[in-house]
Short mmCIF file of C-alpha atoms and ligand atoms in Angstrom, two decimals:
data_model
loop_
_atom_site.label_atom_id
_atom_site.label_comp_id
_atom_site.label_asym_id
_atom_site.label_seq_id
_atom_site.Cartn_x
_atom_site.Cartn_y
_atom_site.Cartn_z
CA MET A 16 -9.79 -66.39 60.25
CA GLN A 17 -9.37 -62.96 58.73
CA ALA A 18 -11.61 -60.31 60.27
CA LEU A 19 -12.38 -57.27 58.10
CA ASN A 20 -13.81 -53.80 58.53
CA PHE A 21 -17.38 -53.15 57.40
CA ILE A 22 -17.65 -49.70 55.85
CA ASP A 23 -20.44 -48.31 53.68
CA GLY A 24 -22.01 -51.74 53.19
CA LYS A 25 -18.77 -53.46 52.17
CA LEU A 26 -16.24 -55.69 53.92
CA GLN A 27 -12.80 -54.17 53.59
CA PRO A 28 -9.25 -55.15 54.60
CA THR A 29 -6.58 -52.72 55.79
CA ALA A 30 -2.94 -52.60 54.70
CA SER A 31 -1.78 -53.22 58.23
CA THR A 32 -3.15 -55.97 60.47
CA LEU A 33 -3.05 -57.21 64.06
CA ASP A 34 -2.96 -60.82 65.31
CA LEU A 35 -5.96 -62.64 66.69
CA VAL A 36 -4.76 -64.55 69.75
CA SER A 37 -6.67 -67.31 71.50
CA PRO A 38 -6.25 -66.96 75.28
CA GLY A 39 -7.14 -70.64 75.79
CA ASN A 40 -3.86 -71.82 74.23
CA GLY A 41 -1.91 -68.64 73.52
CA SER A 42 -1.82 -69.28 69.76
CA VAL A 43 -2.27 -66.81 66.91
CA TYR A 44 -5.22 -67.98 64.84
CA GLY A 45 -5.90 -65.14 62.44
CA SER A 46 -5.67 -61.47 61.70
CA MET A 47 -7.77 -58.35 62.01
CA PRO A 48 -7.60 -54.85 60.54
CA ARG A 49 -5.41 -52.23 62.13
CA SER A 50 -7.52 -49.22 61.21
CA GLY A 51 -6.64 -45.58 61.66
CA LYS A 52 -7.82 -42.12 60.76
CA ALA A 53 -8.31 -42.94 57.05
CA GLU A 54 -10.83 -45.69 57.84
CA VAL A 55 -12.56 -43.46 60.41
CA ASP A 56 -12.90 -40.68 57.82
CA GLN A 57 -14.31 -43.15 55.30
CA ALA A 58 -16.80 -44.72 57.73
CA VAL A 59 -17.98 -41.42 59.21
CA ALA A 60 -18.47 -39.94 55.73
CA ALA A 61 -20.52 -42.98 54.67
CA ALA A 62 -22.59 -42.77 57.85
CA LYS A 63 -23.17 -39.05 57.33
CA ARG A 64 -24.42 -39.68 53.77
CA ALA A 65 -26.75 -42.43 54.97
CA PHE A 66 -28.16 -40.48 57.91
CA PRO A 67 -30.98 -38.40 56.36
CA ASP A 68 -32.67 -41.44 54.77
CA TRP A 69 -32.20 -43.67 57.82
CA ALA A 70 -33.54 -40.98 60.17
CA ALA A 71 -36.59 -40.66 57.90
CA THR A 72 -37.14 -44.44 57.73
CA PRO A 73 -40.21 -45.43 59.78
CA ALA A 74 -39.34 -46.90 63.18
CA ALA A 75 -41.14 -50.11 62.27
CA GLU A 76 -38.80 -50.63 59.30
CA ARG A 77 -35.70 -49.87 61.34
CA ALA A 78 -37.02 -52.38 63.88
CA ARG A 79 -37.46 -55.00 61.11
CA CYS A 80 -33.75 -54.66 60.22
CA LEU A 81 -32.78 -55.20 63.86
CA ASP A 82 -35.11 -58.18 64.15
CA ARG A 83 -33.67 -59.75 61.00
CA LEU A 84 -30.18 -59.25 62.44
CA ALA A 85 -31.39 -60.94 65.65
CA ASP A 86 -32.69 -63.86 63.50
CA LEU A 87 -29.22 -64.22 61.98
CA VAL A 88 -27.61 -64.18 65.43
CA SER A 89 -30.01 -66.90 66.50
CA ALA A 90 -29.40 -68.98 63.36
CA ASN A 91 -25.62 -68.77 63.93
CA ALA A 92 -25.68 -68.95 67.73
CA SER A 93 -23.45 -71.97 68.05
CA GLU A 94 -20.75 -70.58 65.70
CA LEU A 95 -20.89 -67.26 67.56
CA ALA A 96 -20.51 -68.95 70.96
CA THR A 97 -17.52 -70.95 69.74
CA ALA A 98 -15.96 -67.81 68.24
CA GLU A 99 -16.49 -65.89 71.50
CA ALA A 100 -14.88 -68.66 73.57
CA ARG A 101 -11.90 -68.87 71.20
CA ASP A 102 -11.41 -65.09 71.08
CA ASN A 103 -12.02 -64.27 74.75
CA GLY A 104 -11.11 -67.41 76.72
CA LYS A 105 -14.52 -67.67 78.35
CA PRO A 106 -16.14 -71.11 78.63
CA VAL A 107 -18.19 -71.88 75.54
CA SER A 108 -21.04 -72.92 77.86
CA LEU A 109 -21.13 -69.37 79.25
CA ALA A 110 -21.02 -67.84 75.77
CA SER A 111 -23.88 -70.07 74.62
CA HIS A 112 -26.03 -69.49 77.70
CA VAL A 113 -25.29 -65.84 78.39
CA ASP A 114 -23.38 -63.82 75.79
CA ILE A 115 -25.02 -64.88 72.55
CA PRO A 116 -28.66 -65.18 73.74
CA ARG A 117 -28.28 -61.77 75.35
CA ALA A 118 -26.89 -60.28 72.11
CA GLU A 119 -29.98 -61.53 70.30
CA LYS A 120 -32.21 -60.22 73.08
CA ASN A 121 -30.58 -56.76 72.95
CA LEU A 122 -31.40 -56.47 69.25
CA ARG A 123 -35.00 -57.63 69.71
CA PHE A 124 -35.52 -55.55 72.86
CA TYR A 125 -34.62 -52.28 71.12
CA ALA A 126 -36.41 -53.26 67.91
CA SER A 127 -39.54 -53.55 70.01
CA GLY A 128 -38.70 -50.65 72.32
CA ILE A 129 -38.49 -48.01 69.60
CA GLN A 130 -42.02 -48.85 68.56
CA HIS A 131 -43.23 -48.12 72.10
CA TYR A 132 -41.17 -45.00 72.67
CA ALA A 133 -43.48 -41.98 72.78
CA SER A 134 -42.57 -38.38 73.43
CA GLN A 135 -44.36 -36.06 75.85
CA SER A 136 -46.73 -33.16 75.37
CA HIS A 137 -47.40 -30.39 77.86
CA ALA A 138 -50.65 -28.44 77.59
CA MET A 139 -50.69 -24.83 78.90
CA GLU A 140 -54.37 -24.58 79.71
CA GLY A 141 -56.05 -22.90 76.75
CA GLU A 142 -52.93 -20.94 75.86
CA ALA A 143 -50.55 -23.25 74.07
CA ILE A 144 -49.55 -26.83 73.57
CA ASN A 145 -45.97 -28.03 73.80
CA TYR A 146 -44.71 -31.25 72.40
CA THR A 147 -41.27 -32.78 72.39
CA LEU A 148 -39.68 -34.12 69.25
CA ARG A 149 -37.07 -36.80 69.85
CA LYS A 150 -34.61 -36.47 66.98
CA PRO A 151 -31.76 -38.87 66.24
CA LEU A 152 -28.36 -37.29 66.79
CA GLY A 153 -26.62 -38.15 63.51
CA VAL A 154 -23.49 -40.27 63.41
CA VAL A 155 -22.62 -41.84 66.76
CA ALA A 156 -19.60 -43.81 67.97
CA CYS A 157 -20.12 -47.01 69.96
CA ILE A 158 -16.95 -48.29 71.64
CA SER A 159 -17.10 -51.55 73.57
CA PRO A 160 -14.76 -53.70 75.72
CA TRP A 161 -13.57 -57.31 75.56
CA ASN A 162 -15.22 -58.90 78.59
CA LEU A 163 -18.70 -59.46 77.11
CA PRO A 164 -17.87 -58.76 73.48
CA LEU A 165 -21.01 -59.25 71.41
CA TYR A 166 -23.29 -58.73 74.41
CA LEU A 167 -22.03 -55.17 75.08
CA PHE A 168 -21.51 -54.35 71.40
CA THR A 169 -25.19 -55.03 70.62
CA TRP A 170 -26.30 -53.31 73.85
CA LYS A 171 -25.01 -50.06 72.33
CA VAL A 172 -25.59 -50.38 68.60
CA ALA A 173 -29.18 -51.65 68.90
CA PRO A 174 -30.68 -48.55 70.61
CA ALA A 175 -28.50 -46.21 68.54
CA LEU A 176 -29.73 -47.68 65.25
CA ALA A 177 -33.32 -48.11 66.44
CA ALA A 178 -33.47 -44.41 67.33
CA GLY A 179 -32.47 -43.47 63.77
CA ASN A 180 -28.76 -42.78 64.15
CA CYS A 181 -26.02 -44.06 61.89
CA VAL A 182 -23.32 -45.92 63.77
CA VAL A 183 -19.58 -46.33 63.57
CA ALA A 184 -18.82 -49.07 66.09
CA LYS A 185 -15.46 -50.19 67.41
CA PRO A 186 -15.26 -53.44 69.36
CA SER A 187 -12.22 -54.27 71.48
CA GLU A 188 -9.08 -55.24 69.56
CA LEU A 189 -8.75 -58.21 71.93
CA THR A 190 -12.11 -59.73 70.93
CA PRO A 191 -13.23 -58.46 67.50
CA VAL A 192 -14.45 -61.69 65.91
CA THR A 193 -18.12 -61.85 66.87
CA ALA A 194 -18.63 -58.18 65.94
CA TYR A 195 -16.96 -58.97 62.61
CA MET A 196 -19.29 -61.95 62.10
CA LEU A 197 -22.29 -59.75 62.90
CA SER A 198 -21.08 -57.16 60.39
CA THR A 199 -21.13 -59.78 57.62
CA TRP A 200 -24.93 -60.07 58.10
CA VAL A 201 -25.76 -56.36 58.27
CA ALA A 202 -26.58 -56.01 54.57
CA GLU A 203 -28.63 -59.22 54.56
CA ALA A 204 -30.64 -57.87 57.51
CA GLY A 205 -31.61 -54.92 55.31
CA PHE A 206 -29.57 -52.04 56.71
CA PRO A 207 -28.75 -49.65 53.84
CA PRO A 208 -25.02 -49.01 53.14
CA GLY A 209 -23.42 -46.58 55.59
CA VAL A 210 -26.01 -46.97 58.34
CA PHE A 211 -24.00 -49.44 60.41
CA ASN A 212 -20.20 -49.51 60.10
CA VAL A 213 -17.76 -51.59 62.13
CA LEU A 214 -14.08 -50.66 62.43
CA HIS A 215 -11.38 -52.76 64.06
CA GLY A 216 -8.05 -51.80 65.53
CA LEU A 217 -6.33 -50.32 68.55
CA GLY A 218 -8.09 -47.99 70.96
CA ALA A 219 -5.23 -45.50 70.88
CA GLU A 220 -5.39 -45.37 67.07
CA VAL A 221 -8.80 -45.98 65.54
CA GLY A 222 -10.71 -45.44 68.82
CA GLU A 223 -9.05 -42.11 69.44
CA ALA A 224 -9.50 -40.98 65.81
CA LEU A 225 -13.19 -41.85 66.08
CA VAL A 226 -13.91 -39.86 69.23
CA LEU A 227 -11.93 -36.91 67.88
CA HIS A 228 -13.84 -36.78 64.58
CA ASP A 229 -15.89 -33.58 64.33
CA ASP A 230 -18.84 -35.30 62.63
CA ILE A 231 -19.38 -37.71 65.53
CA ALA A 232 -22.35 -36.37 67.50
CA ALA A 233 -22.12 -38.67 70.50
CA VAL A 234 -19.84 -41.28 72.04
CA SER A 235 -21.19 -44.29 73.89
CA PHE A 236 -18.26 -45.94 75.64
CA THR A 237 -17.87 -48.95 77.90
CA GLY A 238 -14.41 -49.75 79.24
CA GLY A 239 -11.86 -48.73 81.81
CA THR A 240 -12.10 -45.58 83.95
CA ALA A 241 -8.78 -44.16 82.72
CA THR A 242 -9.86 -44.58 79.08
CA GLY A 243 -13.22 -42.99 79.91
CA ALA A 244 -11.47 -39.98 81.44
CA ARG A 245 -9.29 -39.60 78.35
CA ILE A 246 -12.31 -39.79 76.04
CA ALA A 247 -14.21 -37.28 78.18
CA GLY A 248 -11.25 -34.91 77.84
CA HIS A 249 -11.56 -35.08 74.05
CA VAL A 250 -15.32 -35.02 73.81
CA ALA A 251 -16.42 -32.54 76.49
CA PRO A 252 -14.85 -29.40 74.92
CA LYS A 253 -16.64 -30.24 71.67
CA PHE A 254 -20.00 -30.49 73.51
CA LYS A 255 -20.74 -33.95 72.15
CA LYS A 256 -23.02 -36.17 74.16
CA MET A 257 -21.25 -38.97 75.98
CA SER A 258 -22.25 -42.00 77.95
CA LEU A 259 -19.48 -43.65 79.96
CA GLU A 260 -19.81 -47.10 81.53
CA LEU A 261 -16.57 -47.62 83.46
CA GLY A 262 -14.86 -49.75 86.05
CA GLY A 263 -15.95 -50.93 89.47
CA LYS A 264 -14.80 -52.34 92.79
CA ASN A 265 -18.11 -53.80 93.80
CA PRO A 266 -18.93 -54.88 97.35
CA ALA A 267 -20.88 -58.00 98.27
CA ILE A 268 -22.22 -57.53 101.82
CA VAL A 269 -23.18 -60.69 103.69
CA PHE A 270 -25.11 -60.19 106.92
CA ALA A 271 -25.31 -62.96 109.53
CA ASP A 272 -29.08 -63.27 108.97
CA ALA A 273 -28.61 -64.14 105.26
CA ASP A 274 -29.52 -67.48 103.73
CA PHE A 275 -25.98 -68.82 104.15
CA GLU A 276 -25.98 -71.43 101.38
CA GLU A 277 -27.59 -69.16 98.83
CA ALA A 278 -25.26 -66.27 99.70
CA LEU A 279 -22.26 -68.59 99.44
CA ARG A 280 -23.30 -70.18 96.13
CA THR A 281 -24.01 -66.83 94.51
CA THR A 282 -20.88 -65.18 95.91
CA VAL A 283 -18.80 -67.89 94.24
CA ARG A 284 -20.54 -66.99 90.99
CA SER A 285 -20.33 -63.22 91.46
CA SER A 286 -16.62 -63.55 92.26
CA PHE A 287 -15.50 -65.91 89.51
CA ALA A 288 -18.03 -65.92 86.65
CA ASN A 289 -16.26 -65.11 83.37
CA GLN A 290 -13.02 -65.41 85.40
CA GLY A 291 -14.08 -62.34 87.41
CA GLN A 292 -14.10 -60.23 84.27
CA ILE A 293 -17.62 -58.82 84.50
CA CYS A 294 -17.85 -55.19 85.50
CA LEU A 295 -20.62 -56.25 87.92
CA CYS A 296 -18.60 -58.97 89.68
CA GLY A 297 -18.25 -58.50 93.43
CA SER A 298 -14.58 -58.06 94.26
CA ARG A 299 -14.77 -57.05 97.93
CA VAL A 300 -16.69 -59.55 100.02
CA LEU A 301 -17.74 -57.97 103.33
CA VAL A 302 -18.96 -60.49 105.91
CA GLU A 303 -20.52 -59.92 109.34
CA ARG A 304 -17.96 -61.03 111.90
CA THR A 305 -20.17 -63.61 113.63
CA ILE A 306 -20.23 -65.75 110.46
CA TYR A 307 -16.94 -64.55 108.99
CA ASP A 308 -14.81 -67.66 109.68
CA LYS A 309 -17.47 -70.07 108.45
CA PHE A 310 -18.15 -68.06 105.29
CA ARG A 311 -14.43 -67.54 104.57
CA ASP A 312 -13.61 -71.25 104.90
CA ALA A 313 -16.55 -72.27 102.72
CA LEU A 314 -15.81 -69.67 100.03
CA ALA A 315 -12.11 -70.58 99.87
CA ALA A 316 -12.95 -74.30 99.74
CA LYS A 317 -15.39 -73.82 96.86
CA ALA A 318 -12.95 -71.57 94.98
CA ALA A 319 -10.14 -74.08 95.44
CA ARG A 320 -12.31 -76.82 93.91
CA MET A 321 -12.99 -74.89 90.70
CA GLN A 322 -11.30 -76.57 87.74
CA ALA A 323 -9.91 -74.48 84.91
CA GLY A 324 -10.22 -76.05 81.46
CA ASP A 325 -10.23 -75.59 77.71
CA PRO A 326 -12.69 -72.76 76.91
CA LEU A 327 -13.90 -74.75 73.90
CA ASP A 328 -14.78 -77.85 75.95
CA PRO A 329 -18.53 -77.72 76.70
CA SER A 330 -17.95 -79.10 80.23
CA THR A 331 -15.55 -76.28 81.22
CA LYS A 332 -16.91 -73.87 83.83
CA PHE A 333 -13.81 -71.73 84.38
CA GLY A 334 -11.75 -70.50 81.43
CA ALA A 335 -8.79 -68.26 80.64
CA VAL A 336 -8.44 -64.52 81.18
CA VAL A 337 -8.45 -62.46 78.03
CA SER A 338 -4.75 -61.96 77.24
CA GLU A 339 -1.20 -62.53 78.41
CA ASP A 340 -0.91 -58.86 79.40
CA HIS A 341 -4.10 -59.06 81.42
CA MET A 342 -2.98 -62.30 83.09
CA ASN A 343 0.28 -60.62 84.12
CA LYS A 344 -1.65 -57.60 85.40
CA VAL A 345 -3.89 -59.81 87.55
CA LEU A 346 -0.90 -61.83 88.84
CA GLY A 347 0.84 -58.51 89.61
CA HIS A 348 -2.15 -57.46 91.72
CA ILE A 349 -1.95 -60.75 93.66
CA GLU A 350 1.75 -60.12 94.28
CA LEU A 351 0.90 -56.62 95.49
CA ALA A 352 -1.71 -58.08 97.86
CA ARG A 353 1.02 -60.34 99.31
CA GLU A 354 3.33 -57.34 99.75
CA GLU A 355 0.52 -55.43 101.45
CA GLY A 356 0.23 -58.25 104.00
CA GLY A 357 -2.70 -60.16 102.55
CA GLN A 358 -3.03 -63.90 103.13
CA ILE A 359 -3.81 -65.85 99.98
CA LEU A 360 -6.36 -68.45 101.09
CA CYS A 361 -6.51 -70.20 97.73
CA GLY A 362 -5.24 -69.71 94.19
CA GLY A 363 -2.76 -66.89 93.68
CA THR A 364 -0.96 -68.50 90.75
CA ARG A 365 -1.08 -69.09 87.00
CA LEU A 366 -2.61 -72.40 85.95
CA HIS A 367 -1.64 -74.68 83.07
CA PRO A 368 -4.62 -76.97 82.44
CA GLU A 369 -3.99 -80.15 80.48
CA GLY A 370 -4.12 -79.51 76.75
CA CYS A 371 -4.04 -75.72 77.34
CA GLU A 372 -0.60 -75.45 78.93
CA ASN A 373 0.21 -72.19 77.12
CA GLY A 374 -3.12 -70.54 77.86
CA PHE A 375 -3.62 -67.51 80.09
CA PHE A 376 -5.21 -68.99 83.21
CA VAL A 377 -5.28 -67.52 86.73
CA ALA A 378 -6.54 -69.66 89.63
CA PRO A 379 -9.61 -68.43 91.55
CA THR A 380 -8.04 -66.44 94.36
CA VAL A 381 -9.41 -65.45 97.77
CA ILE A 382 -7.43 -63.03 99.95
CA GLU A 383 -7.97 -61.90 103.55
CA GLY A 384 -6.23 -59.77 106.11
CA LEU A 385 -6.18 -56.48 104.21
CA GLY A 386 -7.66 -53.18 105.39
CA PRO A 387 -9.97 -51.04 103.24
CA ALA A 388 -7.40 -48.39 102.31
CA CYS A 389 -4.79 -50.60 100.61
CA ARG A 390 -4.43 -50.66 96.83
CA THR A 391 -5.77 -54.21 96.63
CA ASN A 392 -9.07 -53.02 98.10
CA GLN A 393 -9.14 -49.78 96.12
CA GLU A 394 -8.03 -50.65 92.57
CA GLU A 395 -10.02 -52.62 90.03
CA ILE A 396 -8.30 -55.96 89.36
CA PHE A 397 -10.85 -57.35 86.88
CA GLY A 398 -9.83 -60.96 87.30
CA PRO A 399 -10.70 -64.01 89.46
CA VAL A 400 -9.55 -62.33 92.67
CA VAL A 401 -11.65 -61.33 95.69
CA THR A 402 -10.81 -60.02 99.12
CA LEU A 403 -12.66 -60.72 102.37
CA GLN A 404 -13.18 -58.16 105.14
CA PRO A 405 -15.17 -58.62 108.36
CA PHE A 406 -17.55 -56.00 109.76
CA ASP A 407 -19.46 -55.66 113.05
CA THR A 408 -22.33 -53.27 112.36
CA GLU A 409 -24.56 -52.18 109.51
CA GLU A 410 -22.96 -48.73 109.63
CA GLU A 411 -19.52 -50.21 109.28
CA ALA A 412 -20.65 -52.39 106.37
CA LEU A 413 -21.98 -49.34 104.55
CA GLN A 414 -18.86 -47.36 105.27
CA LEU A 415 -16.65 -50.12 103.86
CA ALA A 416 -18.95 -50.61 100.87
CA ASN A 417 -18.79 -46.94 99.91
CA ASP A 418 -15.11 -46.48 100.64
CA THR A 419 -13.77 -46.55 97.05
CA LYS A 420 -13.81 -44.09 94.18
CA TYR A 421 -16.10 -46.47 92.25
CA GLY A 422 -19.87 -46.97 92.43
CA LEU A 423 -21.14 -49.45 89.87
CA ALA A 424 -22.91 -52.33 91.60
CA ALA A 425 -23.38 -53.93 95.01
CA THR A 426 -24.94 -57.08 96.41
CA VAL A 427 -26.62 -57.28 99.82
CA TRP A 428 -27.41 -60.57 101.55
CA THR A 429 -29.94 -60.36 104.39
CA THR A 430 -33.35 -61.74 105.30
CA ASN A 431 -34.21 -58.61 107.29
CA LEU A 432 -36.59 -56.59 105.12
CA GLN A 433 -35.98 -53.23 106.77
CA ARG A 434 -32.25 -53.69 106.61
CA ALA A 435 -32.40 -54.67 102.93
CA HIS A 436 -34.10 -51.39 102.01
CA ARG A 437 -31.99 -49.30 104.35
CA VAL A 438 -28.67 -50.66 103.16
CA ALA A 439 -29.67 -50.61 99.48
CA ALA A 440 -30.54 -46.92 99.73
CA GLY A 441 -27.31 -46.17 101.62
CA ILE A 442 -25.00 -47.68 99.02
CA GLU A 443 -23.40 -45.31 96.52
CA SER A 444 -23.83 -47.29 93.31
CA GLY A 445 -25.95 -47.39 90.19
CA ILE A 446 -27.23 -50.92 90.87
CA VAL A 447 -27.94 -52.86 94.08
CA TRP A 448 -28.96 -56.51 94.14
CA VAL A 449 -30.58 -57.89 97.27
CA ASN A 450 -30.30 -61.67 97.75
CA THR A 451 -29.35 -62.19 94.11
CA TRP A 452 -26.74 -61.15 91.56
CA LEU A 453 -26.76 -60.33 87.86
CA LEU A 454 -30.53 -60.62 87.58
CA ARG A 455 -31.14 -58.13 84.77
CA ASP A 456 -34.34 -56.60 83.43
CA LEU A 457 -33.40 -54.74 80.25
CA ARG A 458 -35.93 -51.98 81.03
CA THR A 459 -34.05 -50.82 84.13
CA PRO A 460 -31.48 -47.98 84.18
CA PHE A 461 -27.96 -49.36 83.95
CA GLY A 462 -24.82 -47.45 84.90
CA GLY A 463 -22.56 -46.25 87.64
CA VAL A 464 -21.86 -43.29 89.90
CA LYS A 465 -18.55 -41.70 90.92
CA ALA A 466 -15.64 -43.09 88.87
CA SER A 467 -17.86 -45.86 87.47
CA GLY A 468 -19.36 -43.64 84.85
CA LEU A 469 -21.67 -41.02 83.55
CA GLY A 470 -25.19 -41.53 82.24
CA ARG A 471 -27.41 -44.58 82.03
CA GLU A 472 -28.07 -47.26 79.46
CA GLY A 473 -30.99 -49.68 79.41
CA GLY A 474 -34.65 -49.32 78.53
CA PHE A 475 -35.75 -45.89 77.37
CA GLU A 476 -32.67 -44.36 79.05
CA ALA A 477 -30.71 -45.46 75.97
CA PHE A 478 -33.21 -43.72 73.66
CA GLU A 479 -32.93 -40.54 75.75
CA PHE A 480 -29.19 -40.68 75.18
CA PHE A 481 -29.36 -41.46 71.47
CA THR A 482 -31.92 -38.71 70.71
CA GLU A 483 -32.01 -34.96 71.15
CA PRO A 484 -35.24 -33.55 72.59
CA GLN A 485 -36.69 -30.50 70.88
CA ASN A 486 -39.56 -28.57 72.43
CA VAL A 487 -42.16 -27.21 69.99
CA CYS A 488 -44.60 -24.69 71.49
CA ILE A 489 -47.77 -23.81 69.55
CA LYS A 490 -49.94 -20.91 70.67
CA LEU A 491 -53.60 -21.81 70.55
P1 NAD B 3 -10.44 -50.30 77.73
O1 NAD B 3 -10.79 -48.98 78.31
O2 NAD B 3 -9.01 -50.64 77.60
O3 NAD B 3 -11.04 -50.45 76.25
C1 NAD B 3 -12.42 -50.36 75.97
C2 NAD B 3 -12.60 -49.98 74.53
O4 NAD B 3 -12.07 -48.67 74.33
C3 NAD B 3 -11.83 -50.87 73.54
O5 NAD B 3 -12.59 -51.02 72.37
C4 NAD B 3 -10.59 -50.06 73.26
O6 NAD B 3 -10.01 -50.35 72.02
C5 NAD B 3 -11.14 -48.65 73.28
N1 NAD B 3 -10.15 -47.62 73.58
C6 NAD B 3 -9.00 -47.72 74.29
N2 NAD B 3 -8.36 -46.55 74.33
C7 NAD B 3 -9.11 -45.66 73.62
C8 NAD B 3 -8.98 -44.27 73.33
N3 NAD B 3 -7.95 -43.56 73.74
N4 NAD B 3 -9.97 -43.69 72.60
C9 NAD B 3 -11.03 -44.40 72.20
N5 NAD B 3 -11.21 -45.72 72.43
C10 NAD B 3 -10.26 -46.34 73.16
O7 NAD B 3 -11.24 -51.36 78.57
P2 NAD B 3 -11.16 -52.93 78.46
O8 NAD B 3 -9.85 -53.36 79.08
O9 NAD B 3 -11.47 -53.35 77.06
O10 NAD B 3 -12.38 -53.38 79.37
C11 NAD B 3 -12.28 -53.60 80.74
C12 NAD B 3 -12.85 -52.44 81.51
O11 NAD B 3 -14.19 -52.21 81.10
C13 NAD B 3 -12.92 -52.68 82.99
O12 NAD B 3 -12.49 -51.53 83.67
C14 NAD B 3 -14.39 -52.92 83.24
O13 NAD B 3 -14.84 -52.64 84.54
C15 NAD B 3 -15.01 -52.04 82.25
N6 NAD B 3 -16.38 -52.43 81.95
C16 NAD B 3 -17.40 -51.64 82.40
C17 NAD B 3 -18.73 -52.00 82.15
C18 NAD B 3 -19.87 -51.16 82.63
O14 NAD B 3 -20.97 -51.39 82.17
N7 NAD B 3 -19.65 -50.20 83.50
C19 NAD B 3 -18.99 -53.16 81.44
C20 NAD B 3 -17.92 -53.94 81.00
C21 NAD B 3 -16.62 -53.56 81.25
#
């Protein structure tokens, strides 16, 4: 497998390359471009040339290109799911049920959305009429992470392109393959050269060169909070628009009046789905003290029974984490939890499943006995590791839930209607699920507060970001 850049309608290699590593077995299975400033300059120049025509293309035609791309995703769904599992370590069943269908849906959703997106007008009784033009921004950068590679890549590029922008996109260097595959179909889908460019390489090299480029009008970024802060430092003084979707330390609050079995089943999923590498995963499980022991024992027992396996085996439910470095980071956090006095109830070690002995696997890990202020309960781990903390009152639950610098998502488990509304409103986060998790309607605003980000994606929020409003006032 040799992944290539896609610039100005053409697939292009670079002189220098990086290895593609499969986390399931630790082997190198191909190469990818190691792009830098030269490729950024080339892609941005091509996008800038293409912009006037693309911006003037009717929305319905832009939508047709996105729909044709969605058709190609659908026609190649099984190859994409296999590629995602090989590149990322996630179970192929998850990639085929979640990542790839959602990538197709993102493209179709924004193809349809742009045809329903209307601007406002404001009449000044008899005096004047105002209307708002929503203009595309120009050339925009879309930078995405490795945890949901094609899913989050399309979540950004689809609204950007639908709104009439030209895009230079950079997927994560750890998982570039599905974005590369998508790029090979861009011309067939009907996008003119230069409209949609995909560059591969390291964040510190090509990513940084992209956000620093003066002709980039906006940066849409999903990734870690430290990277987001660095990008903001570059982008803010240049007054470019930016949307930052960052890390989290999400609470799952289980009240004693919850449906116990449902809360338990879903908490297992919200803790360990995609090996805990979803920004929306709950990583701090807060349980009302009267059911704490029962819930803890049941959660640890279920986690201990989870079998890690070959990501490419369709029966595997729990795969590898994304890289050796990330595995060592997660194991380091578990070691830190031990040093901080945490008791590891299950997991806590690397796994070597049969046939995948050299893969990067971390056992589902449940930890208790740590207070809210320790690093384990404050820092994002982004792996299959959760902590448990008991609480006595609703007030205490809310205090614990809000006691981190992050504010992305939260889950509340209760059958008390008043409490559900009260607690949801009291949580400092962009998203709250009550008695469910990861149920997503693409029309809703998506994003975080505090150190979890800036701005919202989803629905028309994405079009607001990828367009500039201009007020036109006409005297009558
Ligand atoms: P990361 O910040 O290391 O990298 C994200 C992307 O940014 C990659 O494409 C990377 O190459 C690029 N990048 C890195 N340094 C850069 C720089 N200096 N300039 C420009 N681009 C740069 O994050 P990651 O490790 O790939 O992803 C995991 C993180 O993403 C976690 O913190 C997770 O919570 C977060 N995340 C957030 C959301 C959300 O919606 N809020 C969704 C998924 C993941």
